[in-house]
Short mmCIF file of C-alpha atoms in Angstrom, two decimals:
data_model
loop_
_atom_site.label_atom_id
_atom_site.label_comp_id
_atom_site.label_asym_id
_atom_site.label_seq_id
_atom_site.Cartn_x
_atom_site.Cartn_y
_atom_site.Cartn_z
CA MET A 1 0.00 0.00 0.00
CA ILE A 2 2.91 2.30 0.70
CA GLY A 3 5.85 2.17 -1.67
CA ASN A 4 8.98 0.50 -0.50
CA LYS A 5 10.89 3.67 -1.11
CA TYR A 6 9.13 5.76 1.53
CA GLY A 7 7.41 3.12 3.63
CA LYS A 8 10.30 2.40 5.92
CA VAL A 9 10.92 6.09 6.52
CA ILE A 10 7.30 6.77 7.47
CA ILE A 11 7.17 3.69 9.74
CA LEU A 12 10.29 4.84 11.55
CA ALA A 13 8.84 8.33 12.02
CA LEU A 14 5.56 6.96 13.40
CA ILE A 15 7.42 4.65 15.79
CA ASN A 16 9.49 7.59 16.99
CA ILE A 17 6.41 9.78 17.55
CA LEU A 18 4.49 7.00 19.34
CA ALA A 19 7.45 6.31 21.61
CA VAL A 20 7.73 10.00 22.52
CA CYS A 21 4.00 10.21 23.30
CA PHE A 22 4.16 7.02 25.38
CA VAL A 23 7.13 8.27 27.42
CA TYR A 24 5.68 11.78 27.87
CA ASN A 25 2.39 10.35 29.09
CA ASN A 26 4.15 8.16 31.71
CA VAL A 27 6.42 10.95 32.92
CA ALA A 28 3.54 13.43 33.38
CA THR A 29 1.27 11.00 35.26
CA ASP A 30 0.66 11.04 39.06
CA ASN A 31 2.34 8.90 41.70
CA SER A 32 -0.15 6.07 41.47
CA ASN A 33 0.44 5.68 37.70
CA ILE A 34 4.18 5.80 38.26
CA VAL A 35 3.88 3.00 40.81
CA HIS A 36 1.85 1.06 38.25
CA GLY A 37 4.50 1.84 35.69
CA GLN A 38 7.09 0.35 38.02
CA VAL A 39 5.29 -2.96 37.85
CA GLU A 40 5.20 -2.85 34.05
CA GLU A 41 8.73 -1.47 33.70
CA GLY A 42 10.08 -4.79 32.54
CA GLU A 43 7.47 -5.03 29.81
CA VAL A 44 8.13 -1.45 28.59
CA VAL A 45 11.85 -2.05 28.39
CA LYS A 46 11.33 -5.37 26.66
CA ASP A 47 8.92 -3.97 24.04
CA THR A 48 11.08 -0.93 23.31
CA ALA A 49 14.19 -3.08 23.05
CA GLU A 50 12.45 -5.26 20.48
CA VAL A 51 11.55 -2.15 18.44
CA VAL A 52 15.13 -0.93 18.58
CA LYS A 53 16.38 -4.34 17.53
CA HIS A 54 13.98 -4.38 14.61
CA VAL A 55 15.00 -0.92 13.47
CA ASP A 56 18.70 -1.82 13.71
CA GLN A 57 18.12 -4.87 11.56
CA THR A 58 16.19 -2.78 9.04
CA ASN A 59 19.05 -0.29 8.89
CA ILE A 60 21.54 -3.02 8.09
CA SER A 61 19.44 -4.74 5.41
CA ASP A 62 18.36 -1.56 3.61
CA GLY A 63 21.39 0.63 4.20
CA LYS A 64 22.40 0.62 0.56
CA SER A 65 19.05 1.59 -1.04
CA ASP A 66 17.31 4.84 -1.80
CA ARG A 67 20.01 7.22 -0.51
CA MET A 68 18.48 10.15 -2.45
CA ALA A 69 14.98 9.66 -1.01
CA GLU A 70 16.36 9.44 2.47
CA HIS A 71 18.33 12.65 1.95
CA ARG A 72 15.17 14.49 0.85
CA GLN A 73 13.34 13.45 4.04
CA SER A 74 16.27 14.02 6.38
CA SER A 75 15.70 17.69 7.06
CA GLU A 76 11.99 17.25 7.76
CA LEU A 77 12.52 14.37 10.18
CA ASP A 78 15.34 16.21 11.98
CA ASN A 79 12.98 19.11 12.63
CA LYS A 80 10.30 16.77 14.01
CA GLN A 81 12.83 15.06 16.24
CA GLU A 82 14.03 18.42 17.55
CA ASP A 83 10.44 19.49 18.39
CA THR A 84 9.80 16.18 20.15
CA ARG A 85 12.96 16.47 22.21
CA ASP A 86 12.06 20.02 23.27
CA LYS A 87 8.59 18.95 24.43
CA PHE A 88 9.94 16.01 26.38
CA LYS A 89 12.65 18.16 27.90
CA GLN A 90 10.04 20.63 29.21
CA ALA A 91 7.93 17.85 30.76
CA SER A 92 10.95 16.09 32.19
CA ASP A 93 12.36 19.29 33.73
CA THR A 94 9.00 20.05 35.38
CA LYS A 95 8.50 16.53 36.77
CA HIS A 96 12.06 15.91 37.98
CA SER A 97 13.36 19.34 38.95
CA ASP A 98 14.36 17.93 42.37
CA THR A 99 16.58 15.20 40.95
CA ASN A 100 19.26 17.35 39.30
CA SER A 101 21.96 15.76 41.43
CA GLU A 102 21.63 12.55 39.46
CA SER A 103 22.57 13.01 35.81
CA GLN A 104 20.46 11.35 33.11
CA VAL A 105 21.97 8.57 31.04
CA SER A 106 21.99 9.19 27.29
CA VAL A 107 23.57 7.64 24.20
CA SER A 108 25.08 10.19 21.79
CA PRO A 109 24.38 9.65 18.10
CA VAL A 110 27.70 9.04 16.32
CA ASN A 111 28.28 8.39 12.64
CA LYS A 112 31.55 6.81 11.65
CA ASP A 113 31.58 8.82 8.44
CA GLY A 114 30.98 12.10 10.31
CA GLN A 115 27.67 12.61 8.45
CA ASP A 116 24.09 12.78 9.84
CA ASN A 117 22.24 9.58 9.31
CA PHE A 118 18.56 10.17 10.00
CA LYS A 119 17.87 6.47 10.59
CA HIS A 120 20.70 6.27 13.00
CA ASP A 121 19.49 9.49 14.70
CA ALA A 122 15.98 8.08 14.99
CA VAL A 123 17.24 4.92 16.66
CA MET A 124 19.53 6.88 18.99
CA SER A 125 16.66 9.20 19.88
CA MET A 126 14.49 6.27 20.85
CA LYS A 127 17.28 4.83 22.97
CA ASN A 128 17.74 8.20 24.69
CA LEU A 129 14.01 8.38 25.41
CA LEU A 130 14.10 4.84 26.79
CA SER A 131 17.02 5.80 29.04
CA ILE A 132 15.12 8.84 30.32
CA GLN A 133 11.99 6.74 31.00
CA ILE A 134 13.96 4.18 33.00
CA HIS A 135 15.64 6.99 34.97
CA ALA A 136 12.25 8.54 35.78
CA LEU A 137 10.97 5.20 37.05
CA ARG A 138 14.03 4.76 39.23
CA VAL A 139 13.70 8.25 40.72
CA ASN A 140 10.04 7.78 41.52
CA ARG A 141 10.71 4.37 42.99
CA THR A 142 12.82 6.06 45.67
CA THR A 143 10.25 8.80 46.32
CA THR A 144 7.02 6.83 46.17
CA VAL A 145 5.00 7.03 49.41
CA SER A 146 5.29 3.83 51.42
CA SER A 147 2.17 1.69 51.65
CA GLU A 148 2.83 1.22 55.39
CA PRO A 149 1.79 4.03 57.79
CA VAL A 150 4.60 5.99 59.39
CA GLN A 151 4.58 5.87 63.21
CA ASP A 152 6.93 7.34 65.73
CA GLU A 153 8.73 5.12 68.21
CA GLU A 154 6.59 6.22 71.19
CA LEU A 155 3.37 5.35 69.36
CA ASP A 156 4.80 1.97 68.35
CA ARG A 157 5.72 1.27 71.97
CA ARG A 158 2.27 2.13 73.24
CA LEU A 159 0.53 0.06 70.59
CA LEU A 160 2.66 -2.96 71.47
CA ASP A 161 2.32 -2.47 75.23
CA SER A 162 -0.86 -4.25 76.35
CA SER A 163 -0.76 -2.45 79.69
CA GLU A 164 -1.51 0.83 77.91
CA ILE A 165 -4.69 -0.64 76.39
CA ASP A 166 -6.94 -0.97 79.39
CA LEU A 167 -10.71 -1.06 78.98
CA SER A 168 -11.45 -1.75 82.64
CA PRO A 169 -12.99 0.89 84.94
CA PRO A 170 -10.43 3.38 86.34
CA ASN A 171 -11.33 2.54 89.96
CA PRO A 172 -11.65 -0.82 91.73
CA ILE A 173 -14.99 -2.57 92.01
CA ILE A 174 -15.40 -4.02 95.50
CA ILE A 175 -19.14 -4.73 95.67
CA SER A 176 -20.70 -6.79 92.91
CA SER A 177 -24.31 -5.97 93.77
CA PRO A 178 -26.22 -4.20 96.59
CA ILE A 179 -27.85 -6.24 99.34
CA SER A 180 -31.49 -5.61 100.20
CA ILE A 181 -33.05 -6.85 103.42
CA GLY A 182 -36.80 -6.57 103.78
CA ASP A 183 -37.59 -8.30 107.08
CA GLN A 184 -36.20 -10.48 109.87
CA ASP A 185 -36.56 -13.63 107.79
CA SER A 186 -34.41 -12.25 104.99
CA PHE A 187 -31.93 -10.96 107.57
CA HIS A 188 -31.64 -14.39 109.24
CA LYS A 189 -31.26 -16.04 105.84
CA LEU A 190 -28.40 -13.69 105.00
CA MET A 191 -26.72 -14.40 108.35
CA ASP A 192 -27.03 -18.15 107.77
CA GLU A 193 -25.51 -17.86 104.30
CA ARG A 194 -22.53 -15.93 105.61
CA SER A 195 -21.98 -18.41 108.45
CA GLU A 196 -22.08 -21.30 105.99
CA LEU A 197 -19.56 -19.56 103.73
CA LEU A 198 -17.25 -19.08 106.69
CA HIS A 199 -17.53 -22.73 107.75
CA LYS A 200 -16.90 -23.86 104.19
CA HIS A 201 -13.55 -22.09 104.01
CA CYS A 202 -12.63 -23.05 107.56
CA SER A 203 -12.70 -26.71 106.62
CA GLY A 204 -9.26 -28.18 107.20
CA ARG A 205 -8.07 -25.16 109.21
CA GLU A 206 -7.90 -26.91 112.56
CA ASN A 207 -4.36 -25.64 113.08
CA MET A 208 -5.47 -21.99 113.24
CA ALA A 209 -4.92 -20.15 116.51
CA GLY A 210 -7.78 -19.98 118.99
CA VAL A 211 -9.69 -17.03 120.41
CA THR A 212 -7.86 -14.56 122.65
CA SER A 213 -10.27 -13.62 125.43
CA ASN A 214 -8.56 -10.30 126.04
CA TRP A 215 -9.71 -9.13 122.61
CA MET A 216 -13.39 -10.09 123.03
CA TYR A 217 -16.17 -7.89 124.42
CA ALA A 218 -19.07 -9.65 126.14
CA LEU A 219 -22.42 -8.38 127.44
CA GLU A 220 -24.06 -11.25 129.30
CA SER A 221 -27.35 -9.35 129.66
CA LYS A 222 -27.73 -9.41 125.89
CA SER A 223 -26.04 -12.80 125.33
CA LEU A 224 -23.65 -10.82 123.13
CA VAL A 225 -20.04 -11.61 122.34
CA TRP A 226 -18.31 -9.27 119.93
CA CYS A 227 -14.85 -9.41 118.40
CA PRO A 228 -13.99 -5.90 117.18
CA VAL A 229 -12.49 -5.69 113.71
CA TYR A 230 -10.78 -2.32 113.90
CA LYS A 231 -11.56 0.10 111.08
CA ALA A 232 -14.90 -1.69 110.64
CA ALA A 233 -17.27 0.42 112.77
CA SER A 234 -15.34 -0.53 115.90
CA THR A 235 -15.46 2.94 117.48
CA ASN A 236 -19.20 3.14 116.84
CA TRP A 237 -19.79 -0.18 118.50
CA MET A 238 -17.76 0.68 121.56
CA HIS A 239 -20.34 3.40 122.09
CA ASN A 240 -23.17 1.01 121.22
CA LEU A 241 -22.03 -1.22 124.08
CA LEU A 242 -22.57 1.68 126.48
CA HIS A 243 -26.13 2.12 125.24
CA LEU A 244 -26.87 -1.64 125.21
CA ALA A 245 -25.60 -1.84 128.80
CA GLY A 246 -28.30 0.65 129.81
CA LYS A 247 -26.07 3.65 130.46
CA LYS A 248 -27.80 7.01 130.37
CA GLU A 249 -26.58 9.91 128.28
CA ASP A 250 -24.94 11.75 131.19
CA GLU A 251 -23.18 8.57 132.26
CA ILE A 252 -21.95 7.98 128.70
CA LYS A 253 -20.59 11.52 128.51
CA LYS A 254 -18.70 11.01 131.76
CA ILE A 255 -17.20 7.71 130.54
CA ILE A 256 -16.04 9.36 127.35
CA ALA A 257 -14.59 12.26 129.32
CA ASP A 258 -12.75 9.88 131.63
CA HIS A 259 -11.19 8.06 128.66
CA PRO A 260 -10.70 10.73 125.99
CA GLY A 261 -9.72 9.38 122.61
CA GLN A 262 -9.74 5.81 123.93
CA PRO A 263 -12.92 4.07 122.74
CA ASN A 264 -11.52 0.66 123.70
CA ASP A 265 -11.26 1.73 127.31
CA GLN A 266 -14.70 3.27 127.15
CA GLY A 267 -16.18 -0.07 126.06
CA ARG A 268 -14.34 -1.93 128.77
CA VAL A 269 -16.30 -0.01 131.39
CA VAL A 270 -19.37 -2.14 130.58
CA ALA A 271 -17.66 -5.15 128.97
CA PRO A 272 -14.54 -5.89 130.99
CA ILE A 273 -12.08 -8.58 130.04
CA THR A 274 -13.45 -11.96 131.01
CA SER A 275 -12.24 -15.53 130.93
CA LEU A 276 -12.33 -17.67 127.83
CA SER A 277 -14.55 -20.18 129.63
CA ASN A 278 -17.10 -17.47 130.37
CA ILE A 279 -17.07 -16.40 126.73
CA HIS A 280 -17.77 -19.98 125.64
CA ASN A 281 -20.60 -20.22 128.19
CA ILE A 282 -22.27 -17.20 126.67
CA ALA A 283 -21.69 -18.58 123.20
CA SER A 284 -23.42 -21.82 124.12
CA LYS A 285 -26.75 -20.12 124.91
CA ASP A 286 -29.65 -20.64 122.51
CA ASP A 287 -30.09 -16.92 121.99
CA ALA A 288 -26.37 -16.19 121.76
CA ARG A 289 -25.45 -13.41 119.38
CA LEU A 290 -21.86 -13.84 118.36
CA LEU A 291 -21.07 -10.70 116.43
CA LEU A 292 -18.44 -9.95 113.81
CA ILE A 293 -18.46 -6.82 111.66
CA VAL A 294 -16.14 -7.12 108.67
CA ARG A 295 -15.02 -4.78 105.92
CA HIS A 296 -13.50 -5.18 102.48
CA PRO A 297 -9.85 -6.08 103.22
CA PHE A 298 -8.25 -3.54 100.87
CA ASP A 299 -10.65 -0.76 101.80
CA ARG A 300 -9.93 -1.41 105.47
CA LEU A 301 -6.17 -1.43 104.87
CA VAL A 302 -6.22 1.94 103.11
CA SER A 303 -8.44 3.41 105.81
CA ALA A 304 -6.11 2.20 108.57
CA PHE A 305 -3.06 3.69 106.86
CA ARG A 306 -4.73 7.05 106.24
CA ASP A 307 -5.92 7.28 109.83
CA LYS A 308 -2.92 5.99 111.74
CA LEU A 309 0.21 6.57 109.66
CA GLU A 310 -0.34 8.97 106.78
CA GLN A 311 -0.94 11.91 109.12
CA CYS A 312 -0.10 12.80 112.67
CA HIS A 313 -2.33 10.69 114.90
CA GLY A 314 -2.61 11.53 118.56
CA PRO A 315 -3.68 14.33 120.88
CA GLN A 316 -5.16 17.56 119.62
CA ASN A 317 -1.72 19.17 119.43
CA CYS A 318 -0.13 16.20 117.70
CA THR A 319 3.64 16.13 117.24
CA LEU A 320 6.11 13.46 116.22
CA SER A 321 7.14 13.08 119.84
CA ASN A 322 3.62 12.36 121.16
CA ASN A 323 2.45 10.35 118.12
CA TRP A 324 2.40 6.72 119.23
CA TYR A 325 1.86 5.24 115.77
CA TYR A 326 4.73 7.23 114.30
CA LYS A 327 7.10 6.10 117.02
CA GLN A 328 5.90 2.50 116.92
CA TYR A 329 5.70 2.00 113.14
CA GLY A 330 6.07 5.11 110.99
CA LYS A 331 9.64 6.07 111.78
CA SER A 332 11.06 2.59 111.18
CA ILE A 333 9.06 2.21 107.93
CA VAL A 334 10.55 5.44 106.57
CA THR A 335 14.05 4.42 107.66
CA GLN A 336 13.73 1.07 105.93
CA TYR A 337 12.00 2.01 102.66
CA ARG A 338 12.51 5.73 101.94
CA THR A 339 15.61 5.25 99.79
CA LYS A 340 13.77 2.74 97.62
CA ALA A 341 10.74 5.02 97.40
CA VAL A 342 12.84 7.97 96.22
CA LYS A 343 14.48 5.76 93.62
CA LYS A 344 11.07 4.64 92.40
CA PHE A 345 9.16 7.96 92.49
CA GLY A 346 11.86 10.65 92.57
CA ASN A 347 12.75 13.32 95.14
CA GLN A 348 9.86 15.61 94.17
CA TYR A 349 7.39 12.91 95.16
CA PHE A 350 7.93 13.83 98.82
CA SER A 351 7.77 17.58 98.27
CA LYS A 352 5.22 19.85 99.90
CA GLY A 353 3.63 20.56 96.53
CA ASN A 354 2.92 16.85 96.16
CA GLU A 355 1.38 16.52 99.65
CA PHE A 356 4.61 14.80 100.78
CA GLY A 357 3.59 11.71 98.78
CA ALA A 358 -0.05 11.52 99.90
CA PRO A 359 -2.49 10.75 97.04
CA LEU A 360 -5.11 12.96 98.73
CA PRO A 361 -4.72 16.09 100.85
CA VAL A 362 -4.52 15.56 104.60
CA ASN A 363 -7.17 17.69 106.29
CA ARG A 364 -7.63 16.37 109.82
CA THR A 365 -4.19 17.10 111.25
CA TRP A 366 -0.94 17.53 109.34
CA ARG A 367 1.66 15.62 107.33
CA SER A 368 5.32 16.04 106.41
CA ASP A 369 7.94 13.93 104.68
CA SER A 370 8.68 12.34 108.06
CA PHE A 371 5.61 10.15 107.69
CA PRO A 372 5.60 7.02 105.52
CA SER A 373 3.96 6.98 102.11
CA TRP A 374 1.38 4.42 101.07
CA TRP A 375 3.91 2.54 98.92
CA GLU A 376 6.37 2.34 101.83
CA PHE A 377 3.62 1.08 104.13
CA VAL A 378 2.70 -1.64 101.62
CA GLN A 379 6.34 -2.76 101.45
CA TYR A 380 6.31 -3.06 105.24
CA ILE A 381 3.09 -5.11 105.11
CA ILE A 382 4.45 -7.42 102.43
CA HIS A 383 7.73 -8.07 104.22
CA THR A 384 6.35 -8.47 107.75
CA SER A 385 4.67 -11.48 109.31
CA PRO A 386 0.89 -10.90 109.70
CA SER A 387 1.04 -12.32 113.20
CA SER A 388 2.95 -9.21 114.31
CA TYR A 389 0.61 -6.70 112.62
CA ASP A 390 -1.19 -4.01 114.56
CA GLU A 391 -4.84 -4.88 115.11
CA HIS A 392 -5.91 -2.11 112.74
CA TRP A 393 -4.45 -3.90 109.71
CA LYS A 394 -4.23 -7.49 110.90
CA PRO A 395 -6.49 -9.79 108.81
CA ALA A 396 -9.87 -10.09 110.54
CA SER A 397 -9.89 -13.87 110.01
CA LEU A 398 -6.64 -14.09 111.95
CA TYR A 399 -7.35 -11.54 114.67
CA CYS A 400 -10.78 -12.93 115.59
CA ALA A 401 -9.87 -16.61 115.08
CA VAL A 402 -12.97 -17.07 112.94
CA CYS A 403 -12.40 -20.81 112.46
CA LYS A 404 -12.25 -21.37 116.22
CA PHE A 405 -15.38 -19.52 117.31
CA PRO A 406 -18.98 -20.04 116.07
CA TYR A 407 -19.83 -16.53 114.85
CA ASN A 408 -23.49 -16.46 113.80
CA HIS A 409 -23.94 -12.76 113.01
CA ILE A 410 -21.51 -11.47 110.39
CA LEU A 411 -22.36 -7.93 109.37
CA HIS A 412 -20.76 -6.12 106.44
CA PHE A 413 -19.50 -2.62 107.02
CA GLU A 414 -20.54 -1.65 103.48
CA ASN A 415 -24.20 -2.24 104.41
CA ILE A 416 -23.90 -1.52 108.09
CA GLN A 417 -26.86 0.83 108.49
CA GLN A 418 -29.37 -1.64 107.10
CA GLU A 419 -27.92 -4.77 108.70
CA GLU A 420 -27.35 -3.05 112.03
CA LYS A 421 -31.00 -2.01 112.10
CA PHE A 422 -32.27 -5.61 111.86
CA PHE A 423 -29.65 -6.79 114.35
CA ALA A 424 -30.90 -4.19 116.85
CA GLU A 425 -34.49 -5.32 116.26
CA GLU A 426 -33.51 -8.89 116.99
CA MET A 427 -32.18 -7.78 120.39
CA SER A 428 -35.20 -5.55 120.98
CA SER A 429 -32.83 -2.59 121.13
CA SER A 430 -33.82 -0.46 118.17
CA ASP A 431 -34.02 2.59 120.40
CA LEU A 432 -30.46 2.07 121.64
CA ILE A 433 -28.47 1.46 118.45
CA HIS A 434 -28.30 4.28 115.94
CA PRO A 435 -26.13 4.82 112.87
CA ARG A 436 -23.08 6.91 113.67
CA TRP A 437 -20.03 7.95 111.70
CA GLU A 438 -17.23 7.99 114.22
CA ASN A 439 -13.63 8.46 113.15
CA ARG A 440 -14.55 9.04 109.50
CA ASN A 441 -11.71 10.10 107.19
CA ASP A 442 -13.04 9.77 103.63
CA GLU A 443 -13.76 13.49 103.09
CA GLY A 444 -17.00 12.46 101.42
CA LEU A 445 -15.29 10.57 98.58
CA ALA A 446 -16.53 7.21 97.37
CA LYS A 447 -14.40 4.35 98.65
CA GLU A 448 -13.78 3.20 95.07
CA ASP A 449 -12.30 6.61 94.21
CA ILE A 450 -10.00 6.48 97.22
CA LEU A 451 -8.91 2.91 96.52
CA GLY A 452 -8.17 3.81 92.90
CA LYS A 453 -5.79 6.62 93.88
CA TYR A 454 -3.87 4.42 96.31
CA PHE A 455 -3.73 1.18 94.36
CA ASN A 456 -2.64 3.05 91.25
CA LEU A 457 0.70 3.57 93.03
CA LEU A 458 1.29 -0.18 93.34
CA ASP A 459 2.63 -2.54 90.71
CA ASP A 460 1.17 -5.96 89.97
CA GLN A 461 3.61 -7.73 92.26
CA ASP A 462 2.57 -5.60 95.23
CA ILE A 463 -1.15 -6.12 94.62
CA ASN A 464 -0.75 -9.87 94.26
CA ALA A 465 1.29 -10.01 97.47
CA LEU A 466 -1.39 -8.09 99.36
CA TYR A 467 -4.08 -10.44 98.15
CA LYS A 468 -2.13 -13.47 99.39
CA ILE A 469 -1.95 -11.90 102.85
CA TYR A 470 -5.66 -11.04 103.01
CA LYS A 471 -6.95 -13.92 100.90
CA ASP A 472 -8.76 -15.61 103.80
CA ASP A 473 -10.70 -12.41 104.49
CA PHE A 474 -11.77 -12.32 100.85
CA LEU A 475 -12.86 -15.94 100.76
CA MET A 476 -14.39 -16.33 104.21
CA PHE A 477 -16.43 -13.11 104.10
CA GLY A 478 -17.30 -13.16 100.40
CA TYR A 479 -15.44 -10.07 99.24
CA GLN A 480 -14.30 -9.45 95.69
CA PHE A 481 -11.85 -7.14 93.99
CA GLU A 482 -11.86 -6.12 90.33
CA TYR A 483 -9.21 -3.70 89.18
CA LYS A 484 -7.40 -3.51 85.84
CA HIS A 485 -6.71 -7.15 84.98
CA PHE A 486 -7.12 -8.39 88.58
CA ARG A 487 -10.15 -10.53 89.42
CA PHE A 488 -9.79 -11.62 93.04
CA ASN A 489 -12.44 -14.07 94.26
CA VAL A 490 -14.54 -13.27 91.18
CA GLU A 491 -16.25 -16.16 89.44
CA SER A 492 -15.51 -16.21 85.73
#
């Protein structure tokens, strides 16, 4: 259809133009097309190489024919090639202006005879364009946006650290559900259930220590024997004993005045220390009321620390010299654990601006860095035998020898107002026992909020160690503890 004379020339020109358009289109495309072009790079190079090979072979086979016709077309083709190169150069300069440091690879057209050969120039031009295309692909390969998101090291650490991903409530949960008592029958049923739970966990505990009579308070007129669990309404019940014993208000005021700040001594006025045999005699009566008031072990522990050791505890004008708890426990705790505490929390932890290490402000008396911190107190608890604990933080199951005495009324401090009401009715003493809040130090905060602030200062090892010490109190009195990943005495 096209004469042999001009056909080859036109075909070469069309191939040249198509190659230029193809390269220009790929260079001017966006990043996504360049990435796609990277995948097909091998195919582009292969196809272009085959074209070059074909043109080279054509040059060799037809090099001797139609010299005059080729000469007539030479000028026109040279002009077209020059225009094509200029257009590509503009596009390439715009797209790759930031890659000037890396020179482009090109093949210079050389004729052995020193004369322009338009076929040779066409082939060389295509090779130059191919070189530029490959260079553009290589540059964009190094600048293409990574498919993986970029994250800083801190974010990576937090994403990999499971402790940072915590969906549990910020504060401990210590009561699974509220208890409702409607009448004496439901109250007696609750008392029976708690006694059965205690007996269940006392099975096989025959080696536990027996009752210490000096710690028990007995009112024979009411067939009442009570073992005080300190920090579980104990001060209130020392006063209740005075009312149950029939003391009038003026007599009660005098007793309190005679024993200021000593509720234990006030209670002993009406319930003096008696023999163990007498206690068992009272306990053997049909209407015996063997009373135990318990409190969540961890809540009680925090309350004891805040009351006795976190602040100055003593007379109205409390000082370190007249503070019995500081001299008995606080000073030695600080001496033993302060260096470790500073290493763990830093010097500023015990500064005035940080309440000298107290999670909450001290309002009742005063505090300085002479007093132990909560963390130091916990270290003392963990590394001391429970048998030598003060009664305010000794496990109730140990202090009251619950497996050696048949307690039949186990009240929970968390529901004390309701349970105390039905207990008073049972003794026909509703007019004598009234709810009181003696020795309160929660500043109106929920116990869960307070526990959260204190237990947040402990690591997992500390919390597990505390649970081992107070585990019997959890099991025997039915208490639970849910905090972070901890599930103590919680059924799955």
